[in-house]
mmCIF file of C-alpha atoms and ligand atoms in Angstrom:
data_model
loop_
_atom_site.group_PDB
_atom_site.id
_atom_site.type_symbol
_atom_site.label_atom_id
_atom_site.label_comp_id
_atom_site.label_asym_id
_atom_site.label_seq_id
_atom_site.Cartn_x
_atom_site.Cartn_y
_atom_site.Cartn_z
ATOM 1 C CA MET Y 1 58.853 6.186 -20.496
ATOM 2 C CA THR Y 2 55.703 5.043 -20.901
ATOM 3 C CA ALA Y 3 54.358 2.238 -18.702
ATOM 4 C CA VAL Y 4 53.337 -1.303 -19.872
ATOM 5 C CA VAL Y 5 49.231 -1.088 -19.412
ATOM 6 C CA ILE Y 6 48.628 -4.582 -17.085
ATOM 7 C CA ASP Y 7 45.707 -5.602 -18.269
ATOM 8 C CA GLY Y 8 42.839 -6.827 -15.202
ATOM 9 C CA LYS Y 9 40.204 -7.947 -17.015
ATOM 10 C CA LYS Y 10 42.647 -10.236 -19.566
ATOM 11 C CA VAL Y 11 43.791 -11.361 -16.629
ATOM 12 C CA ALA Y 12 41.130 -11.944 -15.096
ATOM 13 C CA ALA Y 13 39.022 -13.672 -18.265
ATOM 14 C CA ASP Y 14 41.909 -16.750 -18.892
ATOM 15 C CA VAL Y 15 41.647 -17.260 -14.520
ATOM 16 C CA ARG Y 16 37.732 -17.673 -15.684
ATOM 17 C CA ASP Y 17 38.438 -20.205 -18.212
ATOM 18 C CA ARG Y 18 40.398 -21.788 -16.447
ATOM 19 C CA LEU Y 19 38.756 -21.624 -13.465
ATOM 20 C CA ALA Y 20 35.711 -22.765 -15.664
ATOM 21 C CA ARG Y 21 37.735 -25.934 -16.700
ATOM 22 C CA ASP Y 22 38.881 -26.509 -13.083
ATOM 23 C CA VAL Y 23 35.451 -26.304 -11.473
ATOM 24 C CA ALA Y 24 34.211 -29.153 -14.931
ATOM 25 C CA THR Y 25 36.909 -31.124 -13.939
ATOM 26 C CA PHE Y 26 36.697 -30.803 -9.713
ATOM 27 C CA THR Y 27 32.147 -31.503 -10.986
ATOM 28 C CA GLN Y 28 32.702 -34.547 -13.341
ATOM 29 C CA ARG Y 29 34.939 -36.509 -10.359
ATOM 30 C CA THR Y 30 32.751 -35.564 -7.261
ATOM 31 C CA GLY Y 31 29.927 -35.437 -8.472
ATOM 32 C CA LYS Y 32 29.753 -32.085 -6.737
ATOM 33 C CA ALA Y 33 29.468 -28.440 -8.186
ATOM 34 C CA PRO Y 34 31.063 -26.117 -6.590
ATOM 35 C CA GLY Y 35 28.718 -23.730 -4.343
ATOM 36 C CA LEU Y 36 28.744 -20.026 -2.766
ATOM 37 C CA ALA Y 37 26.515 -18.092 -1.098
ATOM 38 C CA THR Y 38 26.341 -15.312 -1.376
ATOM 39 C CA ILE Y 39 24.645 -12.982 1.214
ATOM 40 C CA LEU Y 40 22.824 -9.442 0.654
ATOM 41 C CA VAL Y 41 21.217 -7.847 4.019
ATOM 42 C CA GLY Y 42 19.039 -4.429 3.135
ATOM 43 C CA GLU Y 43 18.851 -2.525 -0.548
ATOM 44 C CA ASP Y 44 21.631 -0.665 -0.954
ATOM 45 C CA PRO Y 45 21.807 -0.060 -4.935
ATOM 46 C CA ALA Y 46 26.049 -0.189 -5.129
ATOM 47 C CA SER Y 47 26.377 -3.631 -2.533
ATOM 48 C CA GLU Y 48 23.126 -5.069 -5.300
ATOM 49 C CA VAL Y 49 25.499 -4.891 -7.783
ATOM 50 C CA TYR Y 50 28.393 -5.933 -6.575
ATOM 51 C CA VAL Y 51 26.526 -9.418 -5.426
ATOM 52 C CA ALA Y 52 24.445 -9.767 -9.203
ATOM 53 C CA ASN Y 53 28.009 -9.070 -10.750
ATOM 54 C CA LYS Y 54 29.521 -11.858 -8.334
ATOM 55 C CA ARG Y 55 26.469 -14.478 -8.982
ATOM 56 C CA ARG Y 56 26.772 -14.119 -13.109
ATOM 57 C CA SER Y 57 30.512 -15.156 -12.678
ATOM 58 C CA ALA Y 58 29.602 -17.443 -10.247
ATOM 59 C CA ILE Y 59 27.081 -18.974 -12.545
ATOM 60 C CA ALA Y 60 29.269 -18.993 -15.563
ATOM 61 C CA ALA Y 61 32.007 -20.448 -14.474
ATOM 62 C CA GLY Y 62 29.608 -23.966 -12.862
ATOM 63 C CA ILE Y 63 29.871 -22.648 -9.810
ATOM 64 C CA ALA Y 64 26.082 -23.650 -7.461
ATOM 65 C CA ASP Y 65 24.552 -20.888 -6.638
ATOM 66 C CA PHE Y 66 22.875 -19.926 -3.125
ATOM 67 C CA HIS Y 67 21.925 -16.979 -2.285
ATOM 68 C CA ARG Y 68 20.145 -15.020 0.321
ATOM 69 C CA HIS Y 69 18.080 -11.479 0.446
ATOM 70 C CA LEU Y 70 17.775 -10.356 4.429
ATOM 71 C CA PRO Y 71 15.655 -7.612 4.699
ATOM 72 C CA ALA Y 72 17.984 -4.195 6.119
ATOM 73 C CA ASN Y 73 15.444 -4.867 9.310
ATOM 74 C CA SER Y 74 17.416 -8.147 9.901
ATOM 75 C CA THR Y 75 19.197 -8.197 13.235
ATOM 76 C CA ALA Y 76 22.247 -9.687 14.298
ATOM 77 C CA ASP Y 77 20.745 -12.815 14.839
ATOM 78 C CA ASP Y 78 19.176 -13.257 12.151
ATOM 79 C CA ILE Y 79 22.226 -13.191 10.044
ATOM 80 C CA ALA Y 80 24.618 -15.329 12.105
ATOM 81 C CA ALA Y 81 21.483 -17.728 12.241
ATOM 82 C CA VAL Y 82 21.570 -17.394 8.156
ATOM 83 C CA ILE Y 83 24.823 -18.520 7.996
ATOM 84 C CA ASP Y 84 24.822 -21.091 11.060
ATOM 85 C CA GLU Y 85 22.668 -22.498 8.070
ATOM 86 C CA LEU Y 86 24.435 -21.551 5.184
ATOM 87 C CA ALA Y 87 27.927 -23.412 7.122
ATOM 88 C CA ASP Y 88 25.671 -26.612 7.666
ATOM 89 C CA ASN Y 89 24.719 -26.696 4.091
ATOM 90 C CA ASP Y 90 27.253 -29.095 2.711
ATOM 91 C CA ASP Y 91 26.307 -28.077 -0.244
ATOM 92 C CA VAL Y 92 27.375 -24.678 0.064
ATOM 93 C CA SER Y 93 31.339 -24.868 -0.281
ATOM 94 C CA GLY Y 94 31.677 -20.758 0.603
ATOM 95 C CA ILE Y 95 29.708 -17.984 2.022
ATOM 96 C CA LEU Y 96 29.803 -13.855 1.759
ATOM 97 C CA LEU Y 97 29.239 -11.680 3.564
ATOM 98 C CA GLN Y 98 28.553 -8.788 2.049
ATOM 99 C CA LEU Y 99 29.996 -5.922 3.483
ATOM 100 C CA PRO Y 100 28.687 -2.619 4.304
ATOM 101 C CA LEU Y 101 26.064 -4.325 6.467
ATOM 102 C CA PRO Y 102 22.921 -1.945 8.030
ATOM 103 C CA ALA Y 103 23.286 1.087 10.310
ATOM 104 C CA GLY Y 104 23.700 -0.688 13.824
ATOM 105 C CA ILE Y 105 25.122 -4.178 12.702
ATOM 106 C CA GLU Y 106 28.635 -5.070 13.852
ATOM 107 C CA SER Y 107 29.965 -6.869 11.250
ATOM 108 C CA ALA Y 108 33.801 -8.168 12.259
ATOM 109 C CA LYS Y 109 31.621 -10.186 14.864
ATOM 110 C CA LEU Y 110 29.377 -11.172 11.951
ATOM 111 C CA ILE Y 111 32.303 -11.731 9.589
ATOM 112 C CA ASP Y 112 33.956 -14.175 12.266
ATOM 113 C CA HIS Y 113 30.613 -15.965 12.490
ATOM 114 C CA ILE Y 114 31.394 -17.729 9.072
ATOM 115 C CA PRO Y 115 33.783 -20.993 9.484
ATOM 116 C CA ALA Y 116 37.429 -20.312 8.500
ATOM 117 C CA ALA Y 117 37.023 -23.665 5.994
ATOM 118 C CA LYS Y 118 33.963 -21.661 3.522
ATOM 119 C CA ASP Y 119 35.087 -18.045 4.528
ATOM 120 C CA VAL Y 120 36.237 -17.805 0.902
ATOM 121 C CA ASP Y 121 36.666 -13.669 1.897
ATOM 122 C CA GLY Y 122 39.760 -14.173 3.736
ATOM 123 C CA LEU Y 123 37.870 -11.373 6.121
ATOM 124 C CA THR Y 124 37.791 -13.977 9.441
ATOM 125 C CA THR Y 125 39.898 -12.756 12.133
ATOM 126 C CA MET Y 126 41.462 -17.256 12.027
ATOM 127 C CA SER Y 127 41.437 -16.673 8.000
ATOM 128 C CA ALA Y 128 44.126 -12.942 9.025
ATOM 129 C CA GLY Y 129 45.627 -15.328 11.750
ATOM 130 C CA LEU Y 130 46.625 -17.847 9.237
ATOM 131 C CA LEU Y 131 47.197 -15.285 6.706
ATOM 132 C CA ALA Y 132 50.236 -13.804 9.769
ATOM 133 C CA ARG Y 133 51.485 -17.043 10.463
ATOM 134 C CA GLY Y 134 51.876 -18.091 6.635
ATOM 135 C CA GLU Y 135 50.639 -20.867 6.882
ATOM 136 C CA ALA Y 136 47.954 -22.010 4.732
ATOM 137 C CA GLY Y 137 44.375 -20.172 4.665
ATOM 138 C CA LEU Y 138 41.988 -18.690 2.280
ATOM 139 C CA ARG Y 139 43.267 -14.932 1.316
ATOM 140 C CA PRO Y 140 41.440 -11.203 0.844
ATOM 141 C CA CYS Y 141 40.350 -11.902 -2.867
ATOM 142 C CA THR Y 142 41.590 -8.044 -4.236
ATOM 143 C CA PRO Y 143 45.727 -8.450 -2.154
ATOM 144 C CA SER Y 144 45.470 -11.414 -3.996
ATOM 145 C CA GLY Y 145 44.676 -10.750 -7.371
ATOM 146 C CA ILE Y 146 47.321 -7.985 -7.258
ATOM 147 C CA ILE Y 147 49.588 -11.048 -6.918
ATOM 148 C CA THR Y 148 48.167 -12.410 -9.746
ATOM 149 C CA LEU Y 149 48.197 -9.238 -10.976
ATOM 150 C CA LEU Y 150 51.888 -8.798 -10.630
ATOM 151 C CA ASP Y 151 53.014 -12.596 -11.297
ATOM 152 C CA SER Y 152 50.817 -12.076 -15.271
ATOM 153 C CA ALA Y 153 53.180 -9.092 -16.390
ATOM 154 C CA ASN Y 154 56.077 -11.074 -14.738
ATOM 155 C CA ILE Y 155 56.745 -8.376 -12.216
ATOM 156 C CA THR Y 156 59.788 -9.688 -9.667
ATOM 157 C CA ILE Y 157 58.960 -9.456 -6.219
ATOM 158 C CA GLU Y 158 61.386 -11.335 -4.319
ATOM 159 C CA GLY Y 159 64.189 -8.387 -3.428
ATOM 160 C CA ALA Y 160 61.684 -5.730 -4.671
ATOM 161 C CA LEU Y 161 61.296 -3.250 -2.778
ATOM 162 C CA ALA Y 162 57.161 -3.054 -2.546
ATOM 163 C CA VAL Y 163 55.081 0.129 -1.028
ATOM 164 C CA VAL Y 164 51.413 -0.514 -0.013
ATOM 165 C CA VAL Y 165 49.698 3.307 0.800
ATOM 166 C CA GLY Y 166 47.062 1.752 3.556
ATOM 167 C CA ARG Y 167 46.476 -0.265 6.028
ATOM 168 C CA SER Y 168 43.068 -2.175 6.007
ATOM 169 C CA GLN Y 169 41.953 -4.934 6.829
ATOM 170 C CA LEU Y 170 40.046 -5.390 3.296
ATOM 171 C CA VAL Y 171 43.664 -4.134 1.605
ATOM 172 C CA GLY Y 172 46.619 -2.987 2.394
ATOM 173 C CA ALA Y 173 47.148 -4.912 5.429
ATOM 174 C CA PRO Y 174 46.988 -8.640 4.118
ATOM 175 C CA LEU Y 175 48.363 -7.700 0.819
ATOM 176 C CA ALA Y 176 51.613 -6.461 2.810
ATOM 177 C CA GLN Y 177 51.316 -9.557 4.459
ATOM 178 C CA LEU Y 178 51.093 -11.531 0.681
ATOM 179 C CA LEU Y 179 54.116 -9.093 -0.692
ATOM 180 C CA LEU Y 180 55.698 -10.381 1.993
ATOM 181 C CA HIS Y 181 55.400 -13.953 2.201
ATOM 182 C CA ARG Y 182 56.971 -13.208 -2.025
ATOM 183 C CA ASN Y 183 59.944 -11.847 0.017
ATOM 184 C CA ALA Y 184 59.087 -8.436 -1.085
ATOM 185 C CA THR Y 185 60.556 -5.351 1.396
ATOM 186 C CA VAL Y 186 57.572 -3.992 2.343
ATOM 187 C CA VAL Y 187 57.102 -0.819 4.051
ATOM 188 C CA ILE Y 188 53.328 -0.262 4.522
ATOM 189 C CA ALA Y 189 52.678 3.989 4.370
ATOM 190 C CA HIS Y 190 48.882 5.164 5.651
ATOM 191 C CA SER Y 191 47.390 8.934 6.834
ATOM 192 C CA ARG Y 192 50.170 9.255 9.210
ATOM 193 C CA THR Y 193 53.179 8.883 7.154
ATOM 194 C CA ALA Y 194 55.308 12.062 6.891
ATOM 195 C CA ASP Y 195 56.230 12.694 3.871
ATOM 196 C CA LEU Y 196 54.556 9.676 1.577
ATOM 197 C CA ALA Y 197 56.523 10.422 -2.275
ATOM 198 C CA SER Y 198 59.981 10.346 -0.293
ATOM 199 C CA ILE Y 199 58.501 7.174 0.489
ATOM 200 C CA THR Y 200 56.542 5.885 -2.253
ATOM 201 C CA LYS Y 201 59.742 6.962 -4.489
ATOM 202 C CA GLN Y 202 61.838 4.356 -3.717
ATOM 203 C CA ALA Y 203 59.217 1.324 -4.342
ATOM 204 C CA ASP Y 204 60.249 -1.046 -6.891
ATOM 205 C CA ILE Y 205 56.319 -2.110 -6.662
ATOM 206 C CA LEU Y 206 53.623 0.322 -5.815
ATOM 207 C CA VAL Y 207 50.321 -0.224 -4.716
ATOM 208 C CA ALA Y 208 47.567 2.164 -3.875
ATOM 209 C CA ALA Y 209 44.607 2.046 -1.916
ATOM 210 C CA ALA Y 210 43.941 5.030 0.360
ATOM 211 C CA GLY Y 211 40.387 5.415 -1.272
ATOM 212 C CA ILE Y 212 42.333 8.911 -2.317
ATOM 213 C CA PRO Y 213 41.682 9.753 -5.908
ATOM 214 C CA ALA Y 214 44.883 11.108 -7.633
ATOM 215 C CA LEU Y 215 46.823 10.911 -4.520
ATOM 216 C CA VAL Y 216 49.990 9.445 -6.486
ATOM 217 C CA THR Y 217 50.941 11.354 -8.694
ATOM 218 C CA ALA Y 218 54.161 11.610 -11.213
ATOM 219 C CA GLU Y 219 56.357 12.640 -8.498
ATOM 220 C CA HIS Y 220 55.788 9.992 -5.887
ATOM 221 C CA VAL Y 221 56.431 7.700 -8.483
ATOM 222 C CA LYS Y 222 60.426 5.738 -9.168
ATOM 223 C CA PRO Y 223 61.402 5.567 -13.049
ATOM 224 C CA GLY Y 224 60.129 1.963 -14.067
ATOM 225 C CA ALA Y 225 58.417 0.987 -11.070
ATOM 226 C CA ALA Y 226 54.841 -1.307 -11.069
ATOM 227 C CA VAL Y 227 52.271 1.218 -9.676
ATOM 228 C CA ILE Y 228 49.300 -1.071 -9.095
ATOM 229 C CA ASP Y 229 46.269 1.632 -8.294
ATOM 230 C CA VAL Y 230 44.123 0.656 -6.301
ATOM 231 C CA GLY Y 231 41.291 3.582 -5.501
ATOM 232 C CA ILE Y 232 38.092 3.121 -7.297
ATOM 233 C CA HIS Y 233 36.225 6.615 -7.457
ATOM 234 C CA ARG Y 234 32.742 7.691 -9.561
ATOM 235 C CA THR Y 235 33.369 11.354 -10.611
ATOM 236 C CA GLU Y 236 31.443 12.998 -13.472
ATOM 237 C CA ALA Y 237 34.416 12.022 -15.884
ATOM 238 C CA GLY Y 238 33.875 8.009 -14.832
ATOM 239 C CA LEU Y 239 35.953 5.974 -13.037
ATOM 240 C CA VAL Y 240 38.750 6.911 -11.770
ATOM 241 C CA GLY Y 241 41.808 5.291 -8.927
ATOM 242 C CA ASP Y 242 44.335 6.295 -6.107
ATOM 243 C CA VAL Y 243 46.340 7.064 -9.264
ATOM 244 C CA LEU Y 244 46.639 10.505 -11.449
ATOM 245 C CA TYR Y 245 47.488 7.915 -14.517
ATOM 246 C CA ASP Y 246 48.196 10.223 -17.577
ATOM 247 C CA GLU Y 247 50.860 11.691 -15.565
ATOM 248 C CA VAL Y 248 51.921 8.632 -13.918
ATOM 249 C CA SER Y 249 51.829 6.475 -17.127
ATOM 250 C CA ALA Y 250 55.295 8.857 -18.250
ATOM 251 C CA VAL Y 251 57.118 7.504 -15.559
ATOM 252 C CA ALA Y 252 56.181 4.335 -13.781
ATOM 253 C CA GLY Y 253 56.702 0.484 -15.934
ATOM 254 C CA TRP Y 254 54.293 -0.946 -15.536
ATOM 255 C CA ILE Y 255 50.826 1.038 -14.824
ATOM 256 C CA THR Y 256 47.435 -0.541 -13.724
ATOM 257 C CA PRO Y 257 44.269 1.399 -15.234
ATOM 258 C CA VAL Y 258 41.114 2.242 -13.535
ATOM 259 C CA PRO Y 259 38.804 0.591 -14.184
ATOM 260 C CA GLY Y 260 39.604 -2.537 -16.086
ATOM 261 C CA GLY Y 261 42.572 -3.154 -13.657
ATOM 262 C CA VAL Y 262 42.703 -4.009 -10.817
ATOM 263 C CA GLY Y 263 38.419 -4.646 -9.199
ATOM 264 C CA PRO Y 264 37.895 -7.316 -12.074
ATOM 265 C CA MET Y 265 41.122 -9.223 -10.414
ATOM 266 C CA THR Y 266 38.825 -9.609 -7.291
ATOM 267 C CA ILE Y 267 35.652 -11.567 -9.163
ATOM 268 C CA ALA Y 268 37.962 -14.105 -10.321
ATOM 269 C CA THR Y 269 39.569 -14.804 -7.217
ATOM 270 C CA LEU Y 270 36.507 -14.678 -5.405
ATOM 271 C CA LEU Y 271 35.535 -17.612 -7.382
ATOM 272 C CA HIS Y 272 39.055 -19.049 -7.795
ATOM 273 C CA ASN Y 273 38.888 -19.292 -3.468
ATOM 274 C CA THR Y 274 35.422 -21.189 -4.399
ATOM 275 C CA LEU Y 275 37.094 -23.187 -5.757
ATOM 276 C CA ARG Y 276 39.824 -23.833 -3.014
ATOM 277 C CA ALA Y 277 37.350 -24.550 -0.353
ATOM 278 C CA ALA Y 278 35.346 -27.231 -1.941
ATOM 279 C CA GLU Y 279 39.096 -29.084 -2.792
ATOM 280 C CA ALA Y 280 39.401 -28.477 0.168
ATOM 281 C CA SER Y 281 36.426 -30.139 2.029
ATOM 282 C CA SER Y 282 35.937 -33.149 -0.466
ATOM 283 C CA VAL Y 283 39.826 -33.996 0.307
ATOM 284 C CA ALA Y 284 38.470 -33.511 4.295
ATOM 285 C CA ALA Y 285 35.207 -35.850 4.255
HETATM 286 P P1 LIG O 301 39.876 2.663 3.955
HETATM 287 O O1 LIG O 301 38.913 1.323 4.005
HETATM 288 O O2 LIG O 301 39.070 3.191 3.694
HETATM 289 O O3 LIG O 301 41.346 3.014 4.162
HETATM 290 C C1 LIG O 301 42.067 3.700 3.315
HETATM 291 C C2 LIG O 301 43.781 3.380 3.940
HETATM 292 O O4 LIG O 301 44.464 4.384 3.641
HETATM 293 C C3 LIG O 301 44.104 3.753 5.561
HETATM 294 O O5 LIG O 301 45.066 2.540 5.825
HETATM 295 C C4 LIG O 301 44.150 5.454 6.139
HETATM 296 O O6 LIG O 301 45.088 5.109 6.824
HETATM 297 C C5 LIG O 301 44.853 5.560 4.355
HETATM 298 N N1 LIG O 301 45.283 6.259 4.327
HETATM 299 C C6 LIG O 301 44.363 7.816 4.195
HETATM 300 N N2 LIG O 301 44.992 8.557 3.582
HETATM 301 C C7 LIG O 301 45.913 8.079 3.397
HETATM 302 C C8 LIG O 301 47.401 9.791 2.717
HETATM 303 N N3 LIG O 301 46.396 10.639 2.612
HETATM 304 N N4 LIG O 301 48.115 8.944 2.856
HETATM 305 C C9 LIG O 301 48.343 7.430 3.117
HETATM 306 N N5 LIG O 301 47.592 6.847 3.484
HETATM 307 C C10 LIG O 301 46.039 6.990 3.596
HETATM 308 O O7 LIG O 301 39.575 1.522 2.434
HETATM 309 P P2 LIG O 301 39.765 -0.088 0.998
HETATM 310 O O8 LIG O 301 38.699 -0.437 1.644
HETATM 311 O O9 LIG O 301 41.200 -0.152 2.292
HETATM 312 O O10 LIG O 301 39.668 0.439 0.502
HETATM 313 C C11 LIG O 301 40.506 1.600 -0.548
HETATM 314 C C12 LIG O 301 40.370 1.909 -1.590
HETATM 315 O O11 LIG O 301 40.524 0.744 -3.027
HETATM 316 C C13 LIG O 301 38.939 2.687 -2.076
HETATM 317 O O12 LIG O 301 38.849 3.726 -3.401
HETATM 318 C C14 LIG O 301 38.157 1.368 -2.312
HETATM 319 O O13 LIG O 301 36.823 2.058 -2.732
HETATM 320 C C15 LIG O 301 39.373 0.605 -3.185
HETATM 321 N N6 LIG O 301 38.711 -0.843 -3.534
HETATM 322 C C16 LIG O 301 38.223 -1.412 -4.458
HETATM 323 C C17 LIG O 301 38.488 -2.468 -4.059
HETATM 324 C C18 LIG O 301 38.841 -3.258 -6.416
HETATM 325 O O14 LIG O 301 38.068 -4.779 -6.273
HETATM 326 N N7 LIG O 301 39.432 -2.380 -7.099
HETATM 327 C C19 LIG O 301 38.385 -3.824 -3.236
HETATM 328 C C20 LIG O 301 38.517 -2.610 -2.528
HETATM 329 C C21 LIG O 301 38.781 -1.203 -2.531
HETATM 330 P P3 LIG O 301 44.955 5.208 8.431
HETATM 331 O O15 LIG O 301 45.007 3.612 8.423
HETATM 332 O O16 LIG O 301 45.816 5.756 8.947
HETATM 333 O O17 LIG O 301 42.954 5.418 8.415
#
């Protein structure tokens, strides 16, 4: 068997095109574009690239850009003050605090400074609670993007056995909740899981989000399964994921490539969340 490749670039481009149309309609109706505020602290080169990509995609979709770049020696109070200012600004629909923050600054408290209504990264305690309870709220971008990818390939989630390898607050834990809300039977594996392959081999949907290159090999995969690779690792041979692509694609039914799979969906979902936040605040106004 050769797996069907799920083209994240194409799906993300479709989402962004649709979104640009919806943003235009929203802006015409309300007289004001949705606004995305990105906060970058310090000079981390990877973070600078990520933030630049998010801003470029947002502007291309017709979303107003509110960017704040703070020096690396900013204190937690300095950052909180900027979040407060953006939270009070009616033109800002969503606030994104780019992680990681410079060493010594605790991110969890600052993330929780973002009001849930503007939490377009879906990472505040309030957003996590709403997700856990299955109540309406903004969902974390990478896990939401994975659900969109599965749907784009018409993969049946309801009733499927989904194994999520990884339990981070950024990816694994919220993804498990989203799959559960879609009526999958969900198993979460992690670094203490005994005999990982015996568990992953049962999965109809296998998501690798452990951050370990080539952790998932053909022996971890049930023939015909949908394999979603979240991992991103820079190697001399280029970007690779958590899945050993060549051998797994010979066993799986569907597979996401790295690059060009999950990655592009994360920004598309951020833009989607920004429009949703703007819509919710225009209804509340
Ligand atoms: P993380 O916070 O380091 O979490 C990794 C998780 O994997 C932890 O829950 C850990 O278990 C588990 N794990 C570690 N070793 C394992 C093993 N041998 N077997 C099974 N589970 C194991 O990482 P993350 O932020 O979730 O990110 C995971 C990967 O996705 C990284 O490569 C990251 O770069 C990538 N990523 C990609 C995107 C994207 O847009 N494509 C977005 C976010 C992240 P414990 O909890 O027991 O430690």
